[in-house]
Tab-separated table of C-alpha atoms in Angstrom:
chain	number	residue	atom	x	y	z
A	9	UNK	CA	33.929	-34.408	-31.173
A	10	UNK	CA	33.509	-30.753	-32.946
A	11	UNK	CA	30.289	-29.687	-34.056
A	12	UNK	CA	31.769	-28.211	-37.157
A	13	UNK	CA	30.681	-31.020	-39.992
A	14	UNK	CA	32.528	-28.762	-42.705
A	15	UNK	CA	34.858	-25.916	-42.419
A	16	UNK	CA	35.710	-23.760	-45.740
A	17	UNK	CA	38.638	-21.119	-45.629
A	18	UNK	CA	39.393	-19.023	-48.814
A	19	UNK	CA	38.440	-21.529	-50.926
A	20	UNK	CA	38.348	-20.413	-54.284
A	21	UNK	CA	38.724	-22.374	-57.902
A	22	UNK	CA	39.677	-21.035	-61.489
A	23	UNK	CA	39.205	-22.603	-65.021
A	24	UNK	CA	40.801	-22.043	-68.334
A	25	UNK	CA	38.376	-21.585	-70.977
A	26	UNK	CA	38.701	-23.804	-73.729
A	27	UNK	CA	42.292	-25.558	-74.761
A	28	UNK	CA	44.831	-24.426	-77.582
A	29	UNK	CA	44.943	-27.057	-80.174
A	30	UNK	CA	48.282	-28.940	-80.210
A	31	UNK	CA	50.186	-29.520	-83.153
A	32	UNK	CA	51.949	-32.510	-84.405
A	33	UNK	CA	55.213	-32.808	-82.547
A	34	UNK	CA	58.176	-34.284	-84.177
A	35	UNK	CA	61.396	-36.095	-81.465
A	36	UNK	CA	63.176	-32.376	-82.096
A	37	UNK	CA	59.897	-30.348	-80.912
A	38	UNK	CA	60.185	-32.836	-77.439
A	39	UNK	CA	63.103	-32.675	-76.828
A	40	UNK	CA	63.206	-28.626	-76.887
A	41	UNK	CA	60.245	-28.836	-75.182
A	42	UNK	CA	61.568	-30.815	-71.913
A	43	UNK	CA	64.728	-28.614	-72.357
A	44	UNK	CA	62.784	-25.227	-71.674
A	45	UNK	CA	60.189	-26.509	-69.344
A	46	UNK	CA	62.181	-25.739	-66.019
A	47	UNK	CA	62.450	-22.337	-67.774
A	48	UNK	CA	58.754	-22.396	-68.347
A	49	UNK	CA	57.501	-22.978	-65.048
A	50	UNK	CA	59.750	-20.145	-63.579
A	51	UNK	CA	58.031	-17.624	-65.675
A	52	UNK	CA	54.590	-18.971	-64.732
A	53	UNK	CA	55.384	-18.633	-61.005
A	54	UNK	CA	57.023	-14.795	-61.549
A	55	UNK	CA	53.722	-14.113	-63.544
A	56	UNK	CA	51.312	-15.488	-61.097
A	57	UNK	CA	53.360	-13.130	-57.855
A	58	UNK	CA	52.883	-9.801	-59.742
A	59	UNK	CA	50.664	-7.820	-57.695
A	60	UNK	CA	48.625	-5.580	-59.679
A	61	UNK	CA	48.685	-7.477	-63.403
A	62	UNK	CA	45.900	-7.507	-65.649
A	63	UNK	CA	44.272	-11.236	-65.452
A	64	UNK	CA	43.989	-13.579	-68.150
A	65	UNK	CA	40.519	-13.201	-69.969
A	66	UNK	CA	40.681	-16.735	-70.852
A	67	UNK	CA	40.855	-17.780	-66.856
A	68	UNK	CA	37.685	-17.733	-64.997
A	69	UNK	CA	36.571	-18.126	-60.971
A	70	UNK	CA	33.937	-20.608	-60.333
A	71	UNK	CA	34.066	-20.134	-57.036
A	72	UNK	CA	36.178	-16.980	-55.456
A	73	UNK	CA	37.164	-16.583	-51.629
A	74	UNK	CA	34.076	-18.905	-50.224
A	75	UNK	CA	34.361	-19.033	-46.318
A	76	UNK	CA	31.652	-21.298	-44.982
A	77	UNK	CA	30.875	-23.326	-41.859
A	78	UNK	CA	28.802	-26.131	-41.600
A	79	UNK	CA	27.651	-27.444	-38.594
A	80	UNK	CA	26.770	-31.298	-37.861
A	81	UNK	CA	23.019	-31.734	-38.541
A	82	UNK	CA	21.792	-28.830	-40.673
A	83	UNK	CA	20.163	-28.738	-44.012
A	84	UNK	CA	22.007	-26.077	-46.010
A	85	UNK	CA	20.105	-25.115	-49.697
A	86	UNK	CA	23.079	-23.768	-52.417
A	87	UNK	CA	20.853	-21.963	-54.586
A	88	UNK	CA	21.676	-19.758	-57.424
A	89	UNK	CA	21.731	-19.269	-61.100
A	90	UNK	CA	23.308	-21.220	-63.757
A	91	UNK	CA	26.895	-20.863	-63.378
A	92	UNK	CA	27.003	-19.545	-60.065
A	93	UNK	CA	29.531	-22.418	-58.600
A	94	UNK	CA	27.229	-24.297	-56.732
A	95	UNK	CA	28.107	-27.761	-58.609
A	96	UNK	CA	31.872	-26.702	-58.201
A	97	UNK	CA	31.494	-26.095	-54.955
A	98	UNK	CA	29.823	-29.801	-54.234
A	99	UNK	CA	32.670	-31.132	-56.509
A	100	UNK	CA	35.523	-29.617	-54.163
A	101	UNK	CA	33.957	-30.605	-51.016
A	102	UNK	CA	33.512	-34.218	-52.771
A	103	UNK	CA	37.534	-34.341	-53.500
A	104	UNK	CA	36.395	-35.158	-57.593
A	105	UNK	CA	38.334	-31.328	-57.976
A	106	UNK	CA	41.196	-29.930	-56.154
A	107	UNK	CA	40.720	-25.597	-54.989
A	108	UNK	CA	43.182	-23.584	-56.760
A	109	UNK	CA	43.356	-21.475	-53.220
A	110	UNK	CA	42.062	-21.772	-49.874
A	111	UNK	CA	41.194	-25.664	-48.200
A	112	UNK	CA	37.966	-27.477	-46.906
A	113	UNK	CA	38.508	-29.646	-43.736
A	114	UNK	CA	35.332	-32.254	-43.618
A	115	UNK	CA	34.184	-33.798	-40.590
A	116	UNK	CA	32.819	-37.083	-41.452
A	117	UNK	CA	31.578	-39.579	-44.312
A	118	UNK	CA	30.712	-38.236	-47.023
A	119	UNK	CA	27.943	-39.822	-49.334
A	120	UNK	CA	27.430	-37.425	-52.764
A	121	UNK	CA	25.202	-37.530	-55.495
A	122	UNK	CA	26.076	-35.359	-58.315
A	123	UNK	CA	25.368	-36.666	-61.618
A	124	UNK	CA	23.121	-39.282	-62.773
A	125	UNK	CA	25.033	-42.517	-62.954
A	126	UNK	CA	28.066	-41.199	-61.577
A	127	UNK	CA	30.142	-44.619	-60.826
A	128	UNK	CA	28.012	-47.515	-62.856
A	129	UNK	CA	29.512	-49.203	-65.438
A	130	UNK	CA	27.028	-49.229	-68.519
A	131	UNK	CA	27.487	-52.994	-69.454
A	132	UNK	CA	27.294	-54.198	-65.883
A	133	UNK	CA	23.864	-55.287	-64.749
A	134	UNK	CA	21.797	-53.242	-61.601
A	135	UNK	CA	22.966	-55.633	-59.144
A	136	UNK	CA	26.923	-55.439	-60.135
A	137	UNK	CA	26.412	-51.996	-60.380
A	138	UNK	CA	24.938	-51.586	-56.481
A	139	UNK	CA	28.070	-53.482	-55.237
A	140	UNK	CA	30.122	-51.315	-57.370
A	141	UNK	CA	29.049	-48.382	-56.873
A	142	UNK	CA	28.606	-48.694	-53.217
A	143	UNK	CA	32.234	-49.986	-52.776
A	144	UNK	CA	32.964	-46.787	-54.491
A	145	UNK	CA	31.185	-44.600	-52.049
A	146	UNK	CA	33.171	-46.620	-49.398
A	147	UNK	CA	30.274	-49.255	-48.213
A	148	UNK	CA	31.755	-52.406	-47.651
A	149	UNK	CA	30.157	-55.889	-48.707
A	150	UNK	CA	28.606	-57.190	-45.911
A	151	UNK	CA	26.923	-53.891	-45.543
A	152	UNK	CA	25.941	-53.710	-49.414
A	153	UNK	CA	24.466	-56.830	-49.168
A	154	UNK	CA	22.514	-56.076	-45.997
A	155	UNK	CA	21.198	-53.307	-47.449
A	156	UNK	CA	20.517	-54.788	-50.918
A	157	UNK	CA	16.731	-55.311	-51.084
A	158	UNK	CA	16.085	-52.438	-49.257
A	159	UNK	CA	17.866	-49.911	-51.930
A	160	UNK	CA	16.518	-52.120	-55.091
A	161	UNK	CA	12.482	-51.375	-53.789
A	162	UNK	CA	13.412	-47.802	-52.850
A	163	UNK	CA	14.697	-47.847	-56.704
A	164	UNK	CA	11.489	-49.723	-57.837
A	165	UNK	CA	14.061	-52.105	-60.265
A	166	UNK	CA	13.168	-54.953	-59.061
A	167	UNK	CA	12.113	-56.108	-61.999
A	168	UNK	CA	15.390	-55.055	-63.919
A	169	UNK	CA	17.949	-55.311	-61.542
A	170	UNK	CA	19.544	-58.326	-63.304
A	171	UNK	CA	20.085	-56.317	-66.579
A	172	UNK	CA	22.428	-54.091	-67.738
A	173	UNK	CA	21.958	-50.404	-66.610
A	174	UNK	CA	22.875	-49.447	-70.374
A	175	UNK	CA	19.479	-50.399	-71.348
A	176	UNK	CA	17.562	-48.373	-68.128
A	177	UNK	CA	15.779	-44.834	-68.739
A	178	UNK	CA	17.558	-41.791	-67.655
A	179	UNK	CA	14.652	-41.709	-64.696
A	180	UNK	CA	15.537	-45.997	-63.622
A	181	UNK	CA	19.481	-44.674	-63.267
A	182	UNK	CA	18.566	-41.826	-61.109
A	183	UNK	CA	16.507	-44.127	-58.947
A	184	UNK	CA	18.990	-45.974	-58.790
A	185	UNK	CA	22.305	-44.140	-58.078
A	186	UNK	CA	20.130	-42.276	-55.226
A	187	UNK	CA	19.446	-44.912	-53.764
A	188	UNK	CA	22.919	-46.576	-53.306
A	189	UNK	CA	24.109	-42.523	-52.143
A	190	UNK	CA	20.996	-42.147	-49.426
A	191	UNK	CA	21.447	-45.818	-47.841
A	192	UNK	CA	25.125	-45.555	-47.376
A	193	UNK	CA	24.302	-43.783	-44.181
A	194	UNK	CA	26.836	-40.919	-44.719
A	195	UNK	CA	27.569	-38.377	-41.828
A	196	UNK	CA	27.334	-35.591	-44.623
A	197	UNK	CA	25.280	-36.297	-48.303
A	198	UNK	CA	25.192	-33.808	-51.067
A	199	UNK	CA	22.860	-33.723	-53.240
A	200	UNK	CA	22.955	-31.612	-56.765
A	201	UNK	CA	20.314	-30.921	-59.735
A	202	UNK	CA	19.993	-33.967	-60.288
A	203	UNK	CA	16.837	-34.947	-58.557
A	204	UNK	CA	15.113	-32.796	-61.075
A	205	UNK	CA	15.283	-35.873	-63.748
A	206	UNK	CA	12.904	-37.632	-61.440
A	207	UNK	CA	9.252	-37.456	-61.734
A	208	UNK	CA	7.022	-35.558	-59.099
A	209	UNK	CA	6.416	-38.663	-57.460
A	210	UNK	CA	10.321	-39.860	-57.070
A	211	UNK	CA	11.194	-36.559	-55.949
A	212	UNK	CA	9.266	-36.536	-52.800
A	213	UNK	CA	9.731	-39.863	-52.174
A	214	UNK	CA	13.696	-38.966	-52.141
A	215	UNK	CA	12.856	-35.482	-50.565
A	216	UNK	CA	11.095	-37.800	-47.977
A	217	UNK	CA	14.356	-39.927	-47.431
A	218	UNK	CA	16.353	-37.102	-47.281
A	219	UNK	CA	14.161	-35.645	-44.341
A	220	UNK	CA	14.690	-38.915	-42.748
A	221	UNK	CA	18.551	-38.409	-42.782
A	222	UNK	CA	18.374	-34.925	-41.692
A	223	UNK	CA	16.054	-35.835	-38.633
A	224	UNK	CA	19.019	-38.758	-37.806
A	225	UNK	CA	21.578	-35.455	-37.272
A	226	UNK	CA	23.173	-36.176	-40.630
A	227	UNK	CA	24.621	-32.856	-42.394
A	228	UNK	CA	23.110	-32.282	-46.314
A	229	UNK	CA	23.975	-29.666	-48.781
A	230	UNK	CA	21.272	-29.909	-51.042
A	231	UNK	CA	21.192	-27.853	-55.139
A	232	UNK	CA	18.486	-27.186	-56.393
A	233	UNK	CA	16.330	-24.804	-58.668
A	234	UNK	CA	12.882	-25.876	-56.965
A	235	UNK	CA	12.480	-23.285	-54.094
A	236	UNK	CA	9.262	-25.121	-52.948
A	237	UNK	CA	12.177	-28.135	-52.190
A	238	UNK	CA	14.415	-26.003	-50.846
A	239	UNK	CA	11.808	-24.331	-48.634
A	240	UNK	CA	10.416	-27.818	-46.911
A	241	UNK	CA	13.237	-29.377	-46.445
A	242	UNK	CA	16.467	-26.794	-45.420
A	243	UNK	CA	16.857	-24.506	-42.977
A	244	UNK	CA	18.999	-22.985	-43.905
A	245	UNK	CA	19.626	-20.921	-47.198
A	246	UNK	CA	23.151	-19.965	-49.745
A	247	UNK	CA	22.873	-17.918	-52.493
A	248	UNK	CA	25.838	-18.216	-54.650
A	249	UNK	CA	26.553	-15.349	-57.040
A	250	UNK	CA	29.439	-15.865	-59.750
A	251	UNK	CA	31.609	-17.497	-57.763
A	252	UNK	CA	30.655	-15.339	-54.243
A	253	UNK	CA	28.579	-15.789	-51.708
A	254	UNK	CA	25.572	-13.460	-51.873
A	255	UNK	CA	23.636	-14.482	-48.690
A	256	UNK	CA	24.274	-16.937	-45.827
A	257	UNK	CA	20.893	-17.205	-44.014
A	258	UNK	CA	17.553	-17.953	-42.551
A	259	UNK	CA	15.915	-20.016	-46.140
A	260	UNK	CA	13.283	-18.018	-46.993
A	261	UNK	CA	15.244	-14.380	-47.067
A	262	UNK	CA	17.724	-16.661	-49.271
A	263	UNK	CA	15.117	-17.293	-51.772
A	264	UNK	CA	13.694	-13.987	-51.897
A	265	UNK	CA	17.723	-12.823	-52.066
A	266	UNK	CA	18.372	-15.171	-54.801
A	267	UNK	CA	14.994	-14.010	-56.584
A	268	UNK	CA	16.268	-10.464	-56.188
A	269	UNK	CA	19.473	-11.166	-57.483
A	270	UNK	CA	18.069	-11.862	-61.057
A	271	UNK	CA	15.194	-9.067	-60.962
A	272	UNK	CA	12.503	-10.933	-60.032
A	273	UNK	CA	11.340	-8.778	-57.292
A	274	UNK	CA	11.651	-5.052	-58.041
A	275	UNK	CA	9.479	-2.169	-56.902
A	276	UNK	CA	6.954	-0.835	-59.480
A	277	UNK	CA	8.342	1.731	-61.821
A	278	UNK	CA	5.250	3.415	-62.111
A	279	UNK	CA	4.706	4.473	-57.752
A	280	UNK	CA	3.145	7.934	-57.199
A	281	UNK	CA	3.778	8.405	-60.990
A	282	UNK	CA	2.360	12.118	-62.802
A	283	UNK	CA	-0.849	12.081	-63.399
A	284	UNK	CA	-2.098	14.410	-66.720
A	285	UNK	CA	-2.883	17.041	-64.748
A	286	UNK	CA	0.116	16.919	-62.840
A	287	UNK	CA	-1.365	16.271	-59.476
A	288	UNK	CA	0.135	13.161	-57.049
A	289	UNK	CA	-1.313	10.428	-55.566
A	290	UNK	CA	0.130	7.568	-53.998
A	291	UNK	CA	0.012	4.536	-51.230
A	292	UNK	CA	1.330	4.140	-47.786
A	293	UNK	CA	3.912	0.891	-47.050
A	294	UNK	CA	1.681	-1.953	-47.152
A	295	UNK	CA	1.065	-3.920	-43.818
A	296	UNK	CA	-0.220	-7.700	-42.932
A	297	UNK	CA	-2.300	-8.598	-40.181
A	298	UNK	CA	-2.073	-5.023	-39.286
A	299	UNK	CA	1.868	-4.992	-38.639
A	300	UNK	CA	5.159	-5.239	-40.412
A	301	UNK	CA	6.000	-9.129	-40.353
A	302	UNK	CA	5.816	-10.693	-43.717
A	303	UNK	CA	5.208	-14.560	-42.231
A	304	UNK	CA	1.355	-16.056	-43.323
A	305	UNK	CA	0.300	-19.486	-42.036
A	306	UNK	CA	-1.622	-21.412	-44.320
A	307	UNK	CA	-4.232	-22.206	-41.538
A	308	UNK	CA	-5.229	-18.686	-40.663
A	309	UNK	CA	-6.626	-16.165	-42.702
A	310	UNK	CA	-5.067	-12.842	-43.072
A	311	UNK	CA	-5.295	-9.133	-43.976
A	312	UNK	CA	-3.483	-6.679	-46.282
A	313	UNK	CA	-4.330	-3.023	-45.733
A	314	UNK	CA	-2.528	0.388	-47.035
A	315	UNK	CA	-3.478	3.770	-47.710
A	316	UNK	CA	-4.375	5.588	-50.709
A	317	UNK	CA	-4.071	9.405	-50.765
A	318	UNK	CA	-6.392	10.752	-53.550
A	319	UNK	CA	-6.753	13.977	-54.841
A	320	UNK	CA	-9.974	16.366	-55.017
A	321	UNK	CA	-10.654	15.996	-58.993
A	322	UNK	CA	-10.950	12.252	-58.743
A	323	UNK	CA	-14.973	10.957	-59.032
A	324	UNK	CA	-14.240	7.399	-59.077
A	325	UNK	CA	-11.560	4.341	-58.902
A	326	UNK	CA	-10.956	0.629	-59.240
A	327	UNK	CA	-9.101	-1.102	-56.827
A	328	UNK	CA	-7.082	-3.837	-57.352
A	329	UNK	CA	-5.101	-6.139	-54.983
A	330	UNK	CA	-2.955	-8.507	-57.098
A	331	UNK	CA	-0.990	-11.679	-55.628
A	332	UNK	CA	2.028	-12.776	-56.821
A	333	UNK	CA	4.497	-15.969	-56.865
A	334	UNK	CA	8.194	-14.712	-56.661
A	335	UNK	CA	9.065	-16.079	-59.897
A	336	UNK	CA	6.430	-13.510	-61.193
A	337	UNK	CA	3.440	-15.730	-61.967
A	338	UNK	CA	0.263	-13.969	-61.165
A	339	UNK	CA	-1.714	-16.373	-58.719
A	340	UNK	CA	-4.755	-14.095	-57.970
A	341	UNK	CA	-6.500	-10.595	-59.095
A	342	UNK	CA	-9.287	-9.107	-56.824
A	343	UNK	CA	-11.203	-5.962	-58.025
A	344	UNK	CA	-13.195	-2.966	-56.331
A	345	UNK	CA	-15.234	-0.619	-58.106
A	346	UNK	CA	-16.968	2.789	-56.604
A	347	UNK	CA	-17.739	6.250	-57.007
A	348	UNK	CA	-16.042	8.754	-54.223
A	349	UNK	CA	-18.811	10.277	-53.499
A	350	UNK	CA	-20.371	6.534	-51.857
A	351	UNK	CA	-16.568	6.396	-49.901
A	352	UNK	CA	-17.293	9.401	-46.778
A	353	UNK	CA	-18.253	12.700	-46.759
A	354	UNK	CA	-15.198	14.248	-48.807
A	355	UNK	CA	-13.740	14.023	-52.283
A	356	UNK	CA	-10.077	13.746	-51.638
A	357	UNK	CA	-7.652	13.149	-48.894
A	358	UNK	CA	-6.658	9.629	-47.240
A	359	UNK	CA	-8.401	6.487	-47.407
A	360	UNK	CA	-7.611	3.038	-45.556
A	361	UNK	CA	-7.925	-0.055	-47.918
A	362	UNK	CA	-7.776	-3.483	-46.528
A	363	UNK	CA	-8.081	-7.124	-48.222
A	364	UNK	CA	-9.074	-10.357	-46.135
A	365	UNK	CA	-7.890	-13.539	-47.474
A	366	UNK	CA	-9.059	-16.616	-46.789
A	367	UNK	CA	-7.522	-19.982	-45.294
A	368	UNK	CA	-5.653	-22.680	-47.218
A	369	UNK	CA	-5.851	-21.512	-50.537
A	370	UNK	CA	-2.113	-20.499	-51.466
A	371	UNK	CA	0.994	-23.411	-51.087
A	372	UNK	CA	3.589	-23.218	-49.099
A	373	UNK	CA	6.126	-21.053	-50.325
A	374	UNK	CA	7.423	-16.764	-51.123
A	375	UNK	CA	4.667	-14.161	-52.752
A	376	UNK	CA	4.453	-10.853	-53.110
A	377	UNK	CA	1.217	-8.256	-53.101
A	378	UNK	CA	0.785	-4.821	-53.994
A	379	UNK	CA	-2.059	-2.973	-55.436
A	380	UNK	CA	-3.224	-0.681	-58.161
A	381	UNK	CA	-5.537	1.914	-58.630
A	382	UNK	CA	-7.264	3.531	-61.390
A	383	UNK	CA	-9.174	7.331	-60.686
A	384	UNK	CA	-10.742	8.778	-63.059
A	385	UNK	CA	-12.362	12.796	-63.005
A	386	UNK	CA	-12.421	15.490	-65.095
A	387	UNK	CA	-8.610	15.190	-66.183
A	388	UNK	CA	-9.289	12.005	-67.606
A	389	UNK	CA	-7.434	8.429	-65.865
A	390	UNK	CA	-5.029	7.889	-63.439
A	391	UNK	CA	-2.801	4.952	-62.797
A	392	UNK	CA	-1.236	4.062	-59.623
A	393	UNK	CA	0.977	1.038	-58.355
A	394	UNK	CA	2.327	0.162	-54.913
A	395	UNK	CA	5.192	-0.879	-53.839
A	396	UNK	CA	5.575	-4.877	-53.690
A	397	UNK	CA	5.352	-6.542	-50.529
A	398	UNK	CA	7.254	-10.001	-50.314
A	399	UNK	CA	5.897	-12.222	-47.710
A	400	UNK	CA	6.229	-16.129	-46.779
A	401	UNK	CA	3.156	-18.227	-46.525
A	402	UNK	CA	4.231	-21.276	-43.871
A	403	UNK	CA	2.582	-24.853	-43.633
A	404	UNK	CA	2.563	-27.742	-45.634
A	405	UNK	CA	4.594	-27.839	-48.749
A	406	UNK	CA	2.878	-29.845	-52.030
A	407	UNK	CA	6.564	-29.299	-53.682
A	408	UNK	CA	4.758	-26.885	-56.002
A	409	UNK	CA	3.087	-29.351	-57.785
A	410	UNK	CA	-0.118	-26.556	-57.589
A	411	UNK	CA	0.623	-22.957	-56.310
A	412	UNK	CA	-3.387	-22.685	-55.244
A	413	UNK	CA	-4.862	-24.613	-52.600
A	414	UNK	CA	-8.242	-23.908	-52.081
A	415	UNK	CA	-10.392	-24.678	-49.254
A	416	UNK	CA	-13.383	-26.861	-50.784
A	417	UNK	CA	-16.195	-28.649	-49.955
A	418	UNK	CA	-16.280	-32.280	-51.326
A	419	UNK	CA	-19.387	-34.519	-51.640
A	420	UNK	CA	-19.550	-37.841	-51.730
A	421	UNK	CA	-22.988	-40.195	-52.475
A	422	UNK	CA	-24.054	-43.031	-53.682
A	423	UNK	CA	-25.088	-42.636	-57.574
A	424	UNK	CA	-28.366	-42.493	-58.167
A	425	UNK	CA	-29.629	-43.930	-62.143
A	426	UNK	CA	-30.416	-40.786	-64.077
A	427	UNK	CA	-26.889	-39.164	-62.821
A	428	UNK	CA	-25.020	-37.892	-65.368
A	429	UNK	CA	-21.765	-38.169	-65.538
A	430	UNK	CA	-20.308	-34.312	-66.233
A	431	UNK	CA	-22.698	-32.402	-64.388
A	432	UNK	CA	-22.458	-28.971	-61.987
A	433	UNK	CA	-24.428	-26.526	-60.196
A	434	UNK	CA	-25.124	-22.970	-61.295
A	435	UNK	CA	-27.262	-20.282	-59.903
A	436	UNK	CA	-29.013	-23.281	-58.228
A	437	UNK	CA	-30.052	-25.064	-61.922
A	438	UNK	CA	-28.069	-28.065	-62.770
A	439	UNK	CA	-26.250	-28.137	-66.322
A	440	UNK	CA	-25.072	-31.498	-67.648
A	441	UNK	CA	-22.202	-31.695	-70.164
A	442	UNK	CA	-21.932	-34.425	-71.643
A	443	UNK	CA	-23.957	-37.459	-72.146
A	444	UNK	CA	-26.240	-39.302	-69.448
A	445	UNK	CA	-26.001	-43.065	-68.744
C-alpha cells in the first residue's frame, strides 16, 4: 500500500464572476441557437489555445497550479485569508467540484465536513437524518445503526433526535453533522470553518475527537482561522495565498508566514531613527535564552537580552520590553527607569539589557518582543524601537480561550462567620467590597 494518502498535480480551478441575464427566447431564437452552437464551441476552444491573450477580467483562479502531497497519517492546517482557496480546495478533493486543470488522486475514504448541515433534509427528524446522511457519506446500515447512540451523545440531541432538524439551532446542526462525518471512520476527514459555529466547549470536544482520529493514522486537512487550533492539533502547516501556495511547512513558521502575509508582523518603522540632534542610537538583534532559537516552553522561564548603543548627551532613559500576540494584541508592558550616571562609569557607549520571564504565564501559541527606549539630555527626547522578534511558546494549548496564564497561588479554607464575601489583601490590610454575611 503507498504512503501517499493524497497526491495533487497542477491542480488549478477558475470561476466566472457573476452570470449575464438571459432574455426571453422565442422557438426562432432556439433554433438559431442549436444551429450555431457547434460553431460556438470551436471559437471557445481557438480562444482558450492562444498563447499570449489578454484573460478575461470576469474569470477568476481560486486555486492556480497547487502541487501537494499528503502522506497517510498527518495533520495538515490550510490556513489563509478569506478567499484564498482553501474551501475550494477541500471542495475538489471532496469531488462536490471538478479542477478546471491539473487532477487529485486520493488514497482512501474520505469523510468531509464542509458546511453546516451539508446532506440533512430540513423536514426529516435527527434520527432520519443520521441514516441519511451517513448513507451519504458511504456508511452502510448496519454500521449506522451500530454507531447510532454513540454519535447522538457525542451530539448531545438526545433529547431532540426524534424532531425535525428544521427546528434545531445553527449550534444542534453542527453537533450534529460532525458527528455523523467523525464516526464514519474515514481514512482521510476534512474539516472546514465550520467548527467555528460551535461554542468553546464543542470545539474542543471535536478538536479532542479529531486528535483521536489523527493518533489512529487517519489523514485530516483541517481550515481554520483559530491558530491556537491549528497549532495543537497539526503538524503540519499551508498557507494559501490567492489561489497559490505561499508556504508548505513545519506549523508554526506557517502561522507566522500566514501572519506575515497580511502585515501583521513587520519590523518597526521607527529602528535607529534621527534623533533632534542628529546623533544615532540603536539595538543589537535580540536573543532568547542567550542564543538565536525562537522556541519557549511554557514550563521554563526564559530570558530576552539585546544591546543598546547610547550616545554621550543622553542623562537618562526608560526601558521598555513589550510582548506581543501575532495578531498584534499587546499581552504585556514592563518598564525601567534610571539615570546614566547610576548605569557604570561612562555616559555613552554599549549597554547589555536583559528581561527574565517567568513560568506559565503566556498560552500556547506565536508572540513577538522587541523593546523601546526613551533618552533624554540636553537635546531634548529620544525614541528608539527594536526590531520584532517572533518566537513560539510550546506546551499546553487552552485553544486561546485566555492568551495569559499566570502562575498563582490558590487557597482554599473552610469559611469562617464574619468572612465576607468580596474581600482581598493589600499592602497586608484586608479591604472588603461588598457586603458581609
Amino acid at each position: 500500500m503507498t504512503d501517499t494518502a493524497i497526491r495533487i498535480e497542477g491542480l488549478s480551478k477558475q470561476y466566472r464572476i457573476g452570470t449575464k441575464q438571459q432574455a426571453y427566447r422565442t422557438l426562432r431564437d432556439s433554433l438559431t441557437g442549436a444551429a450555431s452552437a457547434p460553431f460556438r464551441a470551436l471559437r471557445s476552444k481557438l480562444r482558450k489555445s492562444r498563447v499570449g491573450t489578454a484573460e478575461d477580467d470576469s474569470l477568476i483562479w481560486a486555486l492556480r497550479d497547487i502541487s501537494l502531497e499528503i502522506k497517510r497519517g498527518e495533520v495538515v492546517g490550510i490556513i489563509g485569508r478569506n478567499g484564498a482557496g482553501k474551501s475550494t480546495l477541500l471542495k475538489t478533493l471532496s469531488r462536490i467540484t471538478d479542477p478546471t486543470t491539473g487532477y487529485a488522486d486520493i488514497h482512501g475514504r474520505i469523510g468531509s465536513l464542509l458546511e453546516v448541515g451539508t446532506g440533512f433534509h430540513p423536514e426529516l427528524t435527527g434520527r432520519e437524518n443520521i441514516y441519511l446522511n451517513g448513507a451519504i457519506l458511504g456508511m452502510r446500515k448496519s454500521e449506522i445503526k451500530r454507531k447510532f447512540d454513540e454519535m447522538v451523545a457525542f451530539a448531545e440531541v438526545e433529547k431532540f433526535v426524534d424532531t425535525p432538524v428544521k427546528h434545531y439551532s445553527t449550534g444542534m446542526y453542527l453537533r450534529l453533522a460532525f458527528a455523523v462525518a467523525a464516526h464514519l471512520e474515514p481514512e482521510i476527514l476534512l474539516v472546514d470553518e465550520v467548527l467555528a459555529v460551535g461554542d468553546a466547549a464543542f470545539q474542543k470536544k471535536c478538536l479532542g475527537k479529531m486528535g483521536d482520529v489523527a493518533k489512529e493514522g487517519r489523514t485530516i486537512l483541517f481550515v481554520s482561522h483559530n491558530m491556537g487550533s491549528i497549532r495543537s492539533l497539526c503538524t503540519r502547516g499551508i498557507v494559501l495565498d490567492e489561489g497559490k501556495v505561499l508556504y508548505d511547512g513545519e506549523v508554526s513558521k506557517g502561522i507566522e508566514a500566514y501572519y506575515g502575509s497580511i502585515g501583521l508582523i513587520q519590523a518597526a518603522n521607527d529602528r535607529n531613527a534621527d534623533s533632534k540632534n542628529g546623533s544615532r542610537t540603536g539595538f543589537d538583534p535580540i536573543s532568547v535564552n542567550g542564543g538565536g532559537g525562537n522556541t519557549v516552553l511554557q514550563s521554563r522561564e526564559f530570558e530576552v537580552s539585546t544591546a543598546l548603543h547610547i550616545n554621550e548627551n543622553a542623562s537618562g532613559l526608560s526601558l521598555f520590553c513589550i510582548v506581543e500576540y501575532m495578531s498584534g494584541d499587546c499581552i504585556s508592558v514592563v518598564r525601567e527607569d534610571r539615570p546614566i550616571s547610576s548605569l557604570a562609569d561612562f555616559r555613552g557607549g554599549k549597554y547589555r539589557i536583559s528581561v527574565k520571564y517567568p513560568t506559565l504565564w503566556m498560552s500556547a501559541g506565536l508572540y513577538s518582543i522587541y523593546f523601546k527606549a526613551y533618552l533624554w539630555g540636553a537635546s531634548g527626547e529620544e525614541r528608539y524601537v527594536s526590531d520584532k522578534f517572533p518566537f513560539d511558546v510550546e506546551g499546553e494549548s487552552s485553544l486561546m480561550q485566555g492568551l495569559l496564564q499566570p502562575a498563582v497561588n490558590w487557597q482554599l479554607r473552610p469559611a469562617e462567620p464574619n468572612d465576607s464575601p468580596y474581600q482581598f489583601t493589600k499592602d497586608s490590610e484586608k479591604i472588603e467590597i461588598g457586603y458581609g454575611g
